[in-house]
């Protein structure tokens, strides 16, 4: 770990053939204009962890060519209020262009320092051009700054269609108080497009959907999808939420189990389920136990 280091330190390290992993906290000091803008290769670099302001990280990433990189972790630190800005988008573009689409497997983004609302598709758009991603994690959770995410259901469909090889997808955060909350219908998109998915963690998903929509979109029979862990996080913002009656609770439990027959866990030890999802998961395990009991009889 090289704390408070300048970009020139990274340039020198990246060129050393023996170095396969770099973890750098980019200096907050101004970046000198003498920093090279010519492309440079990091031929052996496989793991890269960077922390710093988006503008500084962008200057570092734009000339980088890391064809062997398999894992990228970025922590974006900003004191600019108002959420996602053009400099942040530029940083995501630079990161996507610095790596080989055929090599990168893991992306981790930490946006916990953000103050406002972030449109999730704006963050992900440059990264969706990397088709071999198997693990993606985004953390945007800070009670002090109350950051929030926004996302449409169609946006989830685009993620699922772009990352068909994804095995772990974790998005930890909370939807903004003024934005519509995506519904649990989005689970269907991952069932359809991501057969290798084994862990899915998402912010709160709305269960206020008409039962007819659930029935129409269910697969004809229980699927063979191998998802093992499904975590739906609590909503940090207080907003009106309908209470599910017993029929709707059973319908949602049946919907989730029909999609993901082999679920083993729906509760992360670090999370607290909102009441509707708590009732649904309890009903799921009751239905699972009853089904297994009939199979053993």
PDB file of C-alpha atoms in Angstrom:
ATOM      1  CA  UNK A   1       0.000   0.000   0.000  1.00  0.00           C
ATOM      2  CA  UNK A   2       1.473   3.349  -1.039  1.00  0.00           C
ATOM      3  CA  UNK A   3      -0.326   6.086   0.895  1.00  0.00           C
ATOM      4  CA  UNK A   4      -0.538   9.660  -0.393  1.00  0.00           C
ATOM      5  CA  UNK A   5       1.621   8.879  -3.418  1.00  0.00           C
ATOM      6  CA  UNK A   6       1.753  10.885  -6.613  1.00  0.00           C
ATOM      7  CA  UNK A   7       0.876   9.603 -10.113  1.00  0.00           C
ATOM      8  CA  UNK A   8       4.542   9.364 -11.053  1.00  0.00           C
ATOM      9  CA  UNK A   9       4.958   6.618  -8.444  1.00  0.00           C
ATOM     10  CA  UNK A  10       2.253   4.578 -10.143  1.00  0.00           C
ATOM     11  CA  UNK A  11       3.774   5.096 -13.584  1.00  0.00           C
ATOM     12  CA  UNK A  12       7.107   3.721 -12.442  1.00  0.00           C
ATOM     13  CA  UNK A  13       5.565   0.788 -10.589  1.00  0.00           C
ATOM     14  CA  UNK A  14       3.247  -0.213 -13.417  1.00  0.00           C
ATOM     15  CA  UNK A  15       6.132  -0.606 -15.840  1.00  0.00           C
ATOM     16  CA  UNK A  16       7.997  -3.106 -13.645  1.00  0.00           C
ATOM     17  CA  UNK A  17       7.387  -6.588 -15.128  1.00  0.00           C
ATOM     18  CA  UNK A  18       7.541  -8.361 -11.760  1.00  0.00           C
ATOM     19  CA  UNK A  19       4.731  -6.303 -10.196  1.00  0.00           C
ATOM     20  CA  UNK A  20       1.333  -7.939 -10.578  1.00  0.00           C
ATOM     21  CA  UNK A  21      -0.638  -6.016  -7.939  1.00  0.00           C
ATOM     22  CA  UNK A  22      -0.732  -2.313  -7.013  1.00  0.00           C
ATOM     23  CA  UNK A  23      -2.756  -0.604  -4.280  1.00  0.00           C
ATOM     24  CA  UNK A  24      -2.399   3.181  -4.339  1.00  0.00           C
ATOM     25  CA  UNK A  25      -3.976   6.083  -2.494  1.00  0.00           C
ATOM     26  CA  UNK A  26      -3.513   8.890  -4.977  1.00  0.00           C
ATOM     27  CA  UNK A  27      -2.153  12.076  -3.476  1.00  0.00           C
ATOM     28  CA  UNK A  28      -4.565  14.951  -2.998  1.00  0.00           C
ATOM     29  CA  UNK A  29      -1.808  17.333  -4.055  1.00  0.00           C
ATOM     30  CA  UNK A  30      -2.239  18.974  -7.479  1.00  0.00           C
ATOM     31  CA  UNK A  31      -1.216  16.875 -10.476  1.00  0.00           C
ATOM     32  CA  UNK A  32       1.611  18.504 -12.425  1.00  0.00           C
ATOM     33  CA  UNK A  33       1.141  19.116 -16.138  1.00  0.00           C
ATOM     34  CA  UNK A  34       4.373  17.232 -16.769  1.00  0.00           C
ATOM     35  CA  UNK A  35       2.572  13.940 -16.126  1.00  0.00           C
ATOM     36  CA  UNK A  36       2.729  11.900 -19.325  1.00  0.00           C
ATOM     37  CA  UNK A  37      -0.323  11.637 -21.526  1.00  0.00           C
ATOM     38  CA  UNK A  38       1.365   9.149 -23.859  1.00  0.00           C
ATOM     39  CA  UNK A  39       0.028   5.581 -23.583  1.00  0.00           C
ATOM     40  CA  UNK A  40       2.130   3.313 -21.397  1.00  0.00           C
ATOM     41  CA  UNK A  41       1.895  -0.424 -20.830  1.00  0.00           C
ATOM     42  CA  UNK A  42       1.614  -2.301 -17.565  1.00  0.00           C
ATOM     43  CA  UNK A  43       2.235  -5.734 -19.093  1.00  0.00           C
ATOM     44  CA  UNK A  44       2.125  -7.849 -15.937  1.00  0.00           C
ATOM     45  CA  UNK A  45      -0.390  -5.946 -13.821  1.00  0.00           C
ATOM     46  CA  UNK A  46      -3.288  -8.202 -12.794  1.00  0.00           C
ATOM     47  CA  UNK A  47      -4.797  -6.443  -9.762  1.00  0.00           C
ATOM     48  CA  UNK A  48      -5.214  -2.687  -9.365  1.00  0.00           C
ATOM     49  CA  UNK A  49      -6.708  -0.804  -6.407  1.00  0.00           C
ATOM     50  CA  UNK A  50      -6.886   2.993  -6.596  1.00  0.00           C
ATOM     51  CA  UNK A  51      -8.282   5.592  -4.188  1.00  0.00           C
ATOM     52  CA  UNK A  52      -8.519   9.286  -4.912  1.00  0.00           C
ATOM     53  CA  UNK A  53     -10.384  12.168  -6.490  1.00  0.00           C
ATOM     54  CA  UNK A  54     -12.030  11.333  -9.849  1.00  0.00           C
ATOM     55  CA  UNK A  55     -10.026  13.923 -11.808  1.00  0.00           C
ATOM     56  CA  UNK A  56      -6.708  12.580 -10.535  1.00  0.00           C
ATOM     57  CA  UNK A  57      -7.675   8.972 -11.163  1.00  0.00           C
ATOM     58  CA  UNK A  58      -8.769   9.863 -14.684  1.00  0.00           C
ATOM     59  CA  UNK A  59      -5.421  11.495 -15.476  1.00  0.00           C
ATOM     60  CA  UNK A  60      -3.717   8.324 -14.302  1.00  0.00           C
ATOM     61  CA  UNK A  61      -6.012   5.870 -16.109  1.00  0.00           C
ATOM     62  CA  UNK A  62      -6.332   7.547 -19.522  1.00  0.00           C
ATOM     63  CA  UNK A  63      -2.830   6.597 -20.777  1.00  0.00           C
ATOM     64  CA  UNK A  64      -2.786   3.205 -19.008  1.00  0.00           C
ATOM     65  CA  UNK A  65      -2.855   0.006 -21.059  1.00  0.00           C
ATOM     66  CA  UNK A  66      -3.229  -2.987 -18.749  1.00  0.00           C
ATOM     67  CA  UNK A  67      -4.099  -5.911 -21.000  1.00  0.00           C
ATOM     68  CA  UNK A  68      -3.527  -8.541 -18.298  1.00  0.00           C
ATOM     69  CA  UNK A  69      -5.624  -6.835 -15.607  1.00  0.00           C
ATOM     70  CA  UNK A  70      -8.265  -9.137 -14.118  1.00  0.00           C
ATOM     71  CA  UNK A  71      -9.334  -7.155 -11.031  1.00  0.00           C
ATOM     72  CA  UNK A  72     -10.007  -3.413 -10.689  1.00  0.00           C
ATOM     73  CA  UNK A  73     -11.095  -1.631  -7.501  1.00  0.00           C
ATOM     74  CA  UNK A  74     -11.779   2.109  -7.435  1.00  0.00           C
ATOM     75  CA  UNK A  75     -12.662   4.265  -4.440  1.00  0.00           C
ATOM     76  CA  UNK A  76     -13.789   7.684  -5.646  1.00  0.00           C
ATOM     77  CA  UNK A  77     -13.356  10.445  -3.084  1.00  0.00           C
ATOM     78  CA  UNK A  78     -15.103  13.751  -3.669  1.00  0.00           C
ATOM     79  CA  UNK A  79     -16.243  16.780  -1.699  1.00  0.00           C
ATOM     80  CA  UNK A  80     -18.413  18.126  -4.513  1.00  0.00           C
ATOM     81  CA  UNK A  81     -22.101  18.096  -3.506  1.00  0.00           C
ATOM     82  CA  UNK A  82     -24.888  17.154  -5.864  1.00  0.00           C
ATOM     83  CA  UNK A  83     -24.110  13.567  -6.814  1.00  0.00           C
ATOM     84  CA  UNK A  84     -22.533  12.294 -10.019  1.00  0.00           C
ATOM     85  CA  UNK A  85     -20.637  14.745 -12.226  1.00  0.00           C
ATOM     86  CA  UNK A  86     -19.009  14.646 -15.660  1.00  0.00           C
ATOM     87  CA  UNK A  87     -15.574  14.094 -14.102  1.00  0.00           C
ATOM     88  CA  UNK A  88     -16.908  10.925 -12.487  1.00  0.00           C
ATOM     89  CA  UNK A  89     -18.263   9.687 -15.816  1.00  0.00           C
ATOM     90  CA  UNK A  90     -14.880  10.427 -17.410  1.00  0.00           C
ATOM     91  CA  UNK A  91     -13.191   8.324 -14.731  1.00  0.00           C
ATOM     92  CA  UNK A  92     -15.434   5.344 -15.527  1.00  0.00           C
ATOM     93  CA  UNK A  93     -14.715   5.719 -19.246  1.00  0.00           C
ATOM     94  CA  UNK A  94     -10.973   5.877 -18.615  1.00  0.00           C
ATOM     95  CA  UNK A  95     -11.138   2.747 -16.458  1.00  0.00           C
ATOM     96  CA  UNK A  96     -13.044   0.824 -19.128  1.00  0.00           C
ATOM     97  CA  UNK A  97     -10.605   1.864 -21.848  1.00  0.00           C
ATOM     98  CA  UNK A  98      -7.503   1.028 -19.791  1.00  0.00           C
ATOM     99  CA  UNK A  99      -8.253  -2.690 -19.608  1.00  0.00           C
ATOM    100  CA  UNK A 100      -8.787  -5.529 -22.034  1.00  0.00           C
ATOM    101  CA  UNK A 101     -12.464  -6.483 -22.480  1.00  0.00           C
ATOM    102  CA  UNK A 102     -11.333 -10.090 -22.743  1.00  0.00           C
ATOM    103  CA  UNK A 103      -9.366 -10.126 -19.473  1.00  0.00           C
ATOM    104  CA  UNK A 104     -11.102  -8.103 -16.756  1.00  0.00           C
ATOM    105  CA  UNK A 105     -13.208 -10.269 -14.456  1.00  0.00           C
ATOM    106  CA  UNK A 106     -13.804  -8.257 -11.272  1.00  0.00           C
ATOM    107  CA  UNK A 107     -14.866  -4.640 -10.697  1.00  0.00           C
ATOM    108  CA  UNK A 108     -15.352  -3.057  -7.266  1.00  0.00           C
ATOM    109  CA  UNK A 109     -16.551   0.534  -6.890  1.00  0.00           C
ATOM    110  CA  UNK A 110     -16.792   2.412  -3.598  1.00  0.00           C
ATOM    111  CA  UNK A 111     -18.835   5.613  -3.859  1.00  0.00           C
ATOM    112  CA  UNK A 112     -19.495   6.019  -0.146  1.00  0.00           C
ATOM    113  CA  UNK A 113     -18.096   9.548  -0.102  1.00  0.00           C
ATOM    114  CA  UNK A 114     -20.789  10.930  -2.397  1.00  0.00           C
ATOM    115  CA  UNK A 115     -23.266  13.429  -1.035  1.00  0.00           C
ATOM    116  CA  UNK A 116     -26.172  13.308  -3.443  1.00  0.00           C
ATOM    117  CA  UNK A 117     -28.073  11.086  -5.813  1.00  0.00           C
ATOM    118  CA  UNK A 118     -26.275   8.926  -8.373  1.00  0.00           C
ATOM    119  CA  UNK A 119     -27.992   7.468 -11.450  1.00  0.00           C
ATOM    120  CA  UNK A 120     -26.673   3.933 -11.473  1.00  0.00           C
ATOM    121  CA  UNK A 121     -26.833   3.430 -15.233  1.00  0.00           C
ATOM    122  CA  UNK A 122     -24.677   6.547 -15.725  1.00  0.00           C
ATOM    123  CA  UNK A 123     -22.033   4.893 -13.551  1.00  0.00           C
ATOM    124  CA  UNK A 124     -22.245   1.538 -15.276  1.00  0.00           C
ATOM    125  CA  UNK A 125     -22.713   2.532 -18.912  1.00  0.00           C
ATOM    126  CA  UNK A 126     -18.962   2.650 -19.789  1.00  0.00           C
ATOM    127  CA  UNK A 127     -18.354  -0.619 -17.919  1.00  0.00           C
ATOM    128  CA  UNK A 128     -21.046  -2.606 -19.712  1.00  0.00           C
ATOM    129  CA  UNK A 129     -18.707  -2.843 -22.708  1.00  0.00           C
ATOM    130  CA  UNK A 130     -16.655  -5.362 -20.693  1.00  0.00           C
ATOM    131  CA  UNK A 131     -18.481  -8.639 -21.423  1.00  0.00           C
ATOM    132  CA  UNK A 132     -16.364 -11.048 -19.370  1.00  0.00           C
ATOM    133  CA  UNK A 133     -17.161  -9.569 -15.936  1.00  0.00           C
ATOM    134  CA  UNK A 134     -17.891 -12.318 -13.412  1.00  0.00           C
ATOM    135  CA  UNK A 135     -17.979 -10.230 -10.225  1.00  0.00           C
ATOM    136  CA  UNK A 136     -19.251  -6.680  -9.722  1.00  0.00           C
ATOM    137  CA  UNK A 137     -19.609  -4.867  -6.405  1.00  0.00           C
ATOM    138  CA  UNK A 138     -20.750  -1.313  -5.813  1.00  0.00           C
ATOM    139  CA  UNK A 139     -20.819   0.182  -2.338  1.00  0.00           C
ATOM    140  CA  UNK A 140     -22.607   3.468  -1.768  1.00  0.00           C
ATOM    141  CA  UNK A 141     -23.608   3.414   1.842  1.00  0.00           C
ATOM    142  CA  UNK A 142     -22.841   6.231   4.257  1.00  0.00           C
ATOM    143  CA  UNK A 143     -25.272   7.314   6.948  1.00  0.00           C
ATOM    144  CA  UNK A 144     -23.404  10.599   7.347  1.00  0.00           C
ATOM    145  CA  UNK A 145     -23.729  11.838   3.774  1.00  0.00           C
ATOM    146  CA  UNK A 146     -26.979   9.991   2.895  1.00  0.00           C
ATOM    147  CA  UNK A 147     -26.004   9.173  -0.697  1.00  0.00           C
ATOM    148  CA  UNK A 148     -28.639   7.512  -2.805  1.00  0.00           C
ATOM    149  CA  UNK A 149     -29.039   5.636  -6.065  1.00  0.00           C
ATOM    150  CA  UNK A 150     -31.588   5.792  -8.846  1.00  0.00           C
ATOM    151  CA  UNK A 151     -32.230   3.068 -11.399  1.00  0.00           C
ATOM    152  CA  UNK A 152     -34.973   1.977 -13.780  1.00  0.00           C
ATOM    153  CA  UNK A 153     -36.139  -1.575 -14.271  1.00  0.00           C
ATOM    154  CA  UNK A 154     -35.001  -1.374 -17.899  1.00  0.00           C
ATOM    155  CA  UNK A 155     -31.551  -0.484 -16.592  1.00  0.00           C
ATOM    156  CA  UNK A 156     -31.396  -3.782 -14.729  1.00  0.00           C
ATOM    157  CA  UNK A 157     -32.340  -5.570 -17.938  1.00  0.00           C
ATOM    158  CA  UNK A 158     -29.403  -3.897 -19.695  1.00  0.00           C
ATOM    159  CA  UNK A 159     -26.998  -4.994 -16.952  1.00  0.00           C
ATOM    160  CA  UNK A 160     -28.199  -8.587 -17.138  1.00  0.00           C
ATOM    161  CA  UNK A 161     -27.931  -8.656 -20.929  1.00  0.00           C
ATOM    162  CA  UNK A 162     -24.432  -7.117 -20.942  1.00  0.00           C
ATOM    163  CA  UNK A 163     -22.893  -9.270 -18.195  1.00  0.00           C
ATOM    164  CA  UNK A 164     -24.136 -12.733 -19.081  1.00  0.00           C
ATOM    165  CA  UNK A 165     -21.142 -14.372 -17.355  1.00  0.00           C
ATOM    166  CA  UNK A 166     -21.706 -12.619 -14.018  1.00  0.00           C
ATOM    167  CA  UNK A 167     -21.446 -14.873 -10.951  1.00  0.00           C
ATOM    168  CA  UNK A 168     -21.616 -12.317  -8.125  1.00  0.00           C
ATOM    169  CA  UNK A 169     -23.469  -8.997  -8.370  1.00  0.00           C
ATOM    170  CA  UNK A 170     -23.578  -6.898  -5.200  1.00  0.00           C
ATOM    171  CA  UNK A 171     -25.057  -3.387  -5.152  1.00  0.00           C
ATOM    172  CA  UNK A 172     -25.125  -2.055  -1.596  1.00  0.00           C
ATOM    173  CA  UNK A 173     -26.915   1.243  -1.143  1.00  0.00           C
ATOM    174  CA  UNK A 174     -30.353   2.804  -1.003  1.00  0.00           C
ATOM    175  CA  UNK A 175     -32.687   4.244  -3.599  1.00  0.00           C
ATOM    176  CA  UNK A 176     -33.248   7.986  -3.464  1.00  0.00           C
ATOM    177  CA  UNK A 177     -36.340   9.228  -1.629  1.00  0.00           C
ATOM    178  CA  UNK A 178     -37.812  10.962  -4.685  1.00  0.00           C
ATOM    179  CA  UNK A 179     -37.092   8.264  -7.268  1.00  0.00           C
ATOM    180  CA  UNK A 180     -39.366   5.298  -8.062  1.00  0.00           C
ATOM    181  CA  UNK A 181     -38.204   2.095  -6.416  1.00  0.00           C
ATOM    182  CA  UNK A 182     -37.589  -0.749  -8.899  1.00  0.00           C
ATOM    183  CA  UNK A 183     -39.882  -3.717  -8.416  1.00  0.00           C
ATOM    184  CA  UNK A 184     -38.873  -7.309  -7.793  1.00  0.00           C
ATOM    185  CA  UNK A 185     -39.844  -8.053 -11.387  1.00  0.00           C
ATOM    186  CA  UNK A 186     -36.171  -7.256 -12.126  1.00  0.00           C
ATOM    187  CA  UNK A 187     -35.235 -10.650 -10.692  1.00  0.00           C
ATOM    188  CA  UNK A 188     -36.677 -12.130 -13.869  1.00  0.00           C
ATOM    189  CA  UNK A 189     -34.056 -10.332 -15.980  1.00  0.00           C
ATOM    190  CA  UNK A 190     -31.195 -11.996 -14.118  1.00  0.00           C
ATOM    191  CA  UNK A 191     -32.943 -15.372 -14.332  1.00  0.00           C
ATOM    192  CA  UNK A 192     -33.253 -14.999 -18.104  1.00  0.00           C
ATOM    193  CA  UNK A 193     -29.813 -13.631 -18.982  1.00  0.00           C
ATOM    194  CA  UNK A 194     -27.335 -14.656 -16.260  1.00  0.00           C
ATOM    195  CA  UNK A 195     -27.248 -18.464 -15.903  1.00  0.00           C
ATOM    196  CA  UNK A 196     -23.988 -18.434 -13.912  1.00  0.00           C
ATOM    197  CA  UNK A 197     -25.196 -15.991 -11.253  1.00  0.00           C
ATOM    198  CA  UNK A 198     -24.730 -17.429  -7.761  1.00  0.00           C
ATOM    199  CA  UNK A 199     -25.060 -14.352  -5.512  1.00  0.00           C
ATOM    200  CA  UNK A 200     -27.297 -11.327  -6.065  1.00  0.00           C
ATOM    201  CA  UNK A 201     -27.475  -8.412  -3.607  1.00  0.00           C
ATOM    202  CA  UNK A 202     -29.656  -5.398  -4.401  1.00  0.00           C
ATOM    203  CA  UNK A 203     -31.176  -2.389  -2.665  1.00  0.00           C
ATOM    204  CA  UNK A 204     -34.805  -2.671  -1.649  1.00  0.00           C
ATOM    205  CA  UNK A 205     -37.121  -3.954  -4.398  1.00  0.00           C
ATOM    206  CA  UNK A 206     -40.752  -2.901  -4.448  1.00  0.00           C
ATOM    207  CA  UNK A 207     -43.328  -5.650  -3.957  1.00  0.00           C
ATOM    208  CA  UNK A 208     -46.325  -3.491  -4.929  1.00  0.00           C
ATOM    209  CA  UNK A 209     -47.024  -5.226  -8.228  1.00  0.00           C
ATOM    210  CA  UNK A 210     -50.317  -6.677  -9.441  1.00  0.00           C
ATOM    211  CA  UNK A 211     -50.491 -10.472  -8.978  1.00  0.00           C
ATOM    212  CA  UNK A 212     -51.493 -10.921 -12.627  1.00  0.00           C
ATOM    213  CA  UNK A 213     -48.089  -9.632 -13.698  1.00  0.00           C
ATOM    214  CA  UNK A 214     -46.392 -12.227 -11.511  1.00  0.00           C
ATOM    215  CA  UNK A 215     -48.408 -15.084 -12.988  1.00  0.00           C
ATOM    216  CA  UNK A 216     -47.868 -13.969 -16.572  1.00  0.00           C
ATOM    217  CA  UNK A 217     -44.097 -13.758 -16.181  1.00  0.00           C
ATOM    218  CA  UNK A 218     -43.454 -16.945 -14.253  1.00  0.00           C
ATOM    219  CA  UNK A 219     -41.514 -19.678 -16.042  1.00  0.00           C
ATOM    220  CA  UNK A 220     -43.691 -22.644 -16.955  1.00  0.00           C
ATOM    221  CA  UNK A 221     -41.981 -24.890 -14.415  1.00  0.00           C
ATOM    222  CA  UNK A 222     -39.316 -24.559 -11.704  1.00  0.00           C
ATOM    223  CA  UNK A 223     -36.061 -23.553 -13.332  1.00  0.00           C
ATOM    224  CA  UNK A 224     -32.602 -25.038 -13.051  1.00  0.00           C
ATOM    225  CA  UNK A 225     -30.998 -21.658 -12.325  1.00  0.00           C
ATOM    226  CA  UNK A 226     -28.229 -22.078  -9.770  1.00  0.00           C
ATOM    227  CA  UNK A 227     -28.560 -18.852  -7.734  1.00  0.00           C
ATOM    228  CA  UNK A 228     -27.625 -19.674  -4.125  1.00  0.00           C
ATOM    229  CA  UNK A 229     -27.780 -16.335  -2.280  1.00  0.00           C
ATOM    230  CA  UNK A 230     -30.306 -13.525  -2.741  1.00  0.00           C
ATOM    231  CA  UNK A 231     -29.991 -10.474  -0.482  1.00  0.00           C
ATOM    232  CA  UNK A 232     -32.449  -7.564  -0.652  1.00  0.00           C
ATOM    233  CA  UNK A 233     -31.279  -4.738   1.590  1.00  0.00           C
ATOM    234  CA  UNK A 234     -33.421  -2.491   3.742  1.00  0.00           C
ATOM    235  CA  UNK A 235     -34.492   0.920   2.550  1.00  0.00           C
ATOM    236  CA  UNK A 236     -32.672   3.653   4.483  1.00  0.00           C
ATOM    237  CA  UNK A 237     -35.229   6.289   3.534  1.00  0.00           C
ATOM    238  CA  UNK A 238     -38.633   6.322   5.178  1.00  0.00           C
ATOM    239  CA  UNK A 239     -41.341   6.181   2.530  1.00  0.00           C
ATOM    240  CA  UNK A 240     -44.870   4.756   2.284  1.00  0.00           C
ATOM    241  CA  UNK A 241     -44.900   1.041   1.658  1.00  0.00           C
ATOM    242  CA  UNK A 242     -47.871  -1.266   1.297  1.00  0.00           C
ATOM    243  CA  UNK A 243     -48.314  -4.222   3.585  1.00  0.00           C
ATOM    244  CA  UNK A 244     -48.654  -7.526   1.756  1.00  0.00           C
ATOM    245  CA  UNK A 245     -51.608  -9.699   2.623  1.00  0.00           C
ATOM    246  CA  UNK A 246     -51.103 -13.438   2.972  1.00  0.00           C
ATOM    247  CA  UNK A 247     -52.089 -14.171  -0.638  1.00  0.00           C
ATOM    248  CA  UNK A 248     -49.652 -11.651  -2.094  1.00  0.00           C
ATOM    249  CA  UNK A 249     -46.935 -12.894   0.247  1.00  0.00           C
ATOM    250  CA  UNK A 250     -47.412 -16.451  -1.041  1.00  0.00           C
ATOM    251  CA  UNK A 251     -47.453 -15.241  -4.642  1.00  0.00           C
ATOM    252  CA  UNK A 252     -44.131 -13.449  -4.227  1.00  0.00           C
ATOM    253  CA  UNK A 253     -42.611 -16.414  -2.386  1.00  0.00           C
ATOM    254  CA  UNK A 254     -43.737 -18.713  -5.197  1.00  0.00           C
ATOM    255  CA  UNK A 255     -42.397 -16.288  -7.798  1.00  0.00           C
ATOM    256  CA  UNK A 256     -38.913 -16.166  -6.269  1.00  0.00           C
ATOM    257  CA  UNK A 257     -38.729 -19.918  -5.680  1.00  0.00           C
ATOM    258  CA  UNK A 258     -39.937 -20.630  -9.205  1.00  0.00           C
ATOM    259  CA  UNK A 259     -37.105 -18.509 -10.580  1.00  0.00           C
ATOM    260  CA  UNK A 260     -34.385 -19.674  -8.181  1.00  0.00           C
ATOM    261  CA  UNK A 261     -35.141 -23.203  -7.041  1.00  0.00           C
ATOM    262  CA  UNK A 262     -31.777 -23.788  -5.387  1.00  0.00           C
ATOM    263  CA  UNK A 263     -31.608 -20.763  -3.073  1.00  0.00           C
ATOM    264  CA  UNK A 264     -29.719 -21.473   0.141  1.00  0.00           C
ATOM    265  CA  UNK A 265     -29.654 -18.046   1.805  1.00  0.00           C
ATOM    266  CA  UNK A 266     -31.730 -14.861   1.724  1.00  0.00           C
ATOM    267  CA  UNK A 267     -30.288 -13.150   4.794  1.00  0.00           C
ATOM    268  CA  UNK A 268     -26.941 -11.417   5.048  1.00  0.00           C
ATOM    269  CA  UNK A 269     -25.802 -11.177   8.714  1.00  0.00           C
ATOM    270  CA  UNK A 270     -25.129  -7.454   8.172  1.00  0.00           C
ATOM    271  CA  UNK A 271     -28.614  -6.615   6.895  1.00  0.00           C
ATOM    272  CA  UNK A 272     -32.088  -6.185   8.342  1.00  0.00           C
ATOM    273  CA  UNK A 273     -34.948  -7.191   6.081  1.00  0.00           C
ATOM    274  CA  UNK A 274     -37.867  -4.831   5.628  1.00  0.00           C
ATOM    275  CA  UNK A 275     -41.111  -6.348   6.837  1.00  0.00           C
ATOM    276  CA  UNK A 276     -42.589  -7.277   3.405  1.00  0.00           C
ATOM    277  CA  UNK A 277     -39.424  -9.085   2.342  1.00  0.00           C
ATOM    278  CA  UNK A 278     -39.067 -10.708   5.752  1.00  0.00           C
ATOM    279  CA  UNK A 279     -42.565 -12.171   5.374  1.00  0.00           C
ATOM    280  CA  UNK A 280     -41.837 -13.323   1.826  1.00  0.00           C
ATOM    281  CA  UNK A 281     -38.612 -15.088   2.794  1.00  0.00           C
ATOM    282  CA  UNK A 282     -40.275 -16.772   5.761  1.00  0.00           C
ATOM    283  CA  UNK A 283     -43.019 -18.026   3.442  1.00  0.00           C
ATOM    284  CA  UNK A 284     -40.377 -19.227   0.980  1.00  0.00           C
ATOM    285  CA  UNK A 285     -38.696 -21.426   3.559  1.00  0.00           C
ATOM    286  CA  UNK A 286     -42.071 -22.736   4.739  1.00  0.00           C
ATOM    287  CA  UNK A 287     -42.935 -23.687   1.151  1.00  0.00           C
ATOM    288  CA  UNK A 288     -39.495 -25.219   0.667  1.00  0.00           C
ATOM    289  CA  UNK A 289     -39.842 -27.329   3.826  1.00  0.00           C
ATOM    290  CA  UNK A 290     -43.305 -28.501   2.805  1.00  0.00           C
ATOM    291  CA  UNK A 291     -42.043 -29.419  -0.666  1.00  0.00           C
ATOM    292  CA  UNK A 292     -39.040 -31.309   0.702  1.00  0.00           C
ATOM    293  CA  UNK A 293     -41.293 -33.110   3.182  1.00  0.00           C
ATOM    294  CA  UNK A 294     -43.544 -34.332   0.379  1.00  0.00           C
ATOM    295  CA  UNK A 295     -40.504 -35.467  -1.597  1.00  0.00           C
ATOM    296  CA  UNK A 296     -39.240 -37.527   1.352  1.00  0.00           C
ATOM    297  CA  UNK A 297     -42.628 -39.114   2.037  1.00  0.00           C
TER     298      UNK A 297
END
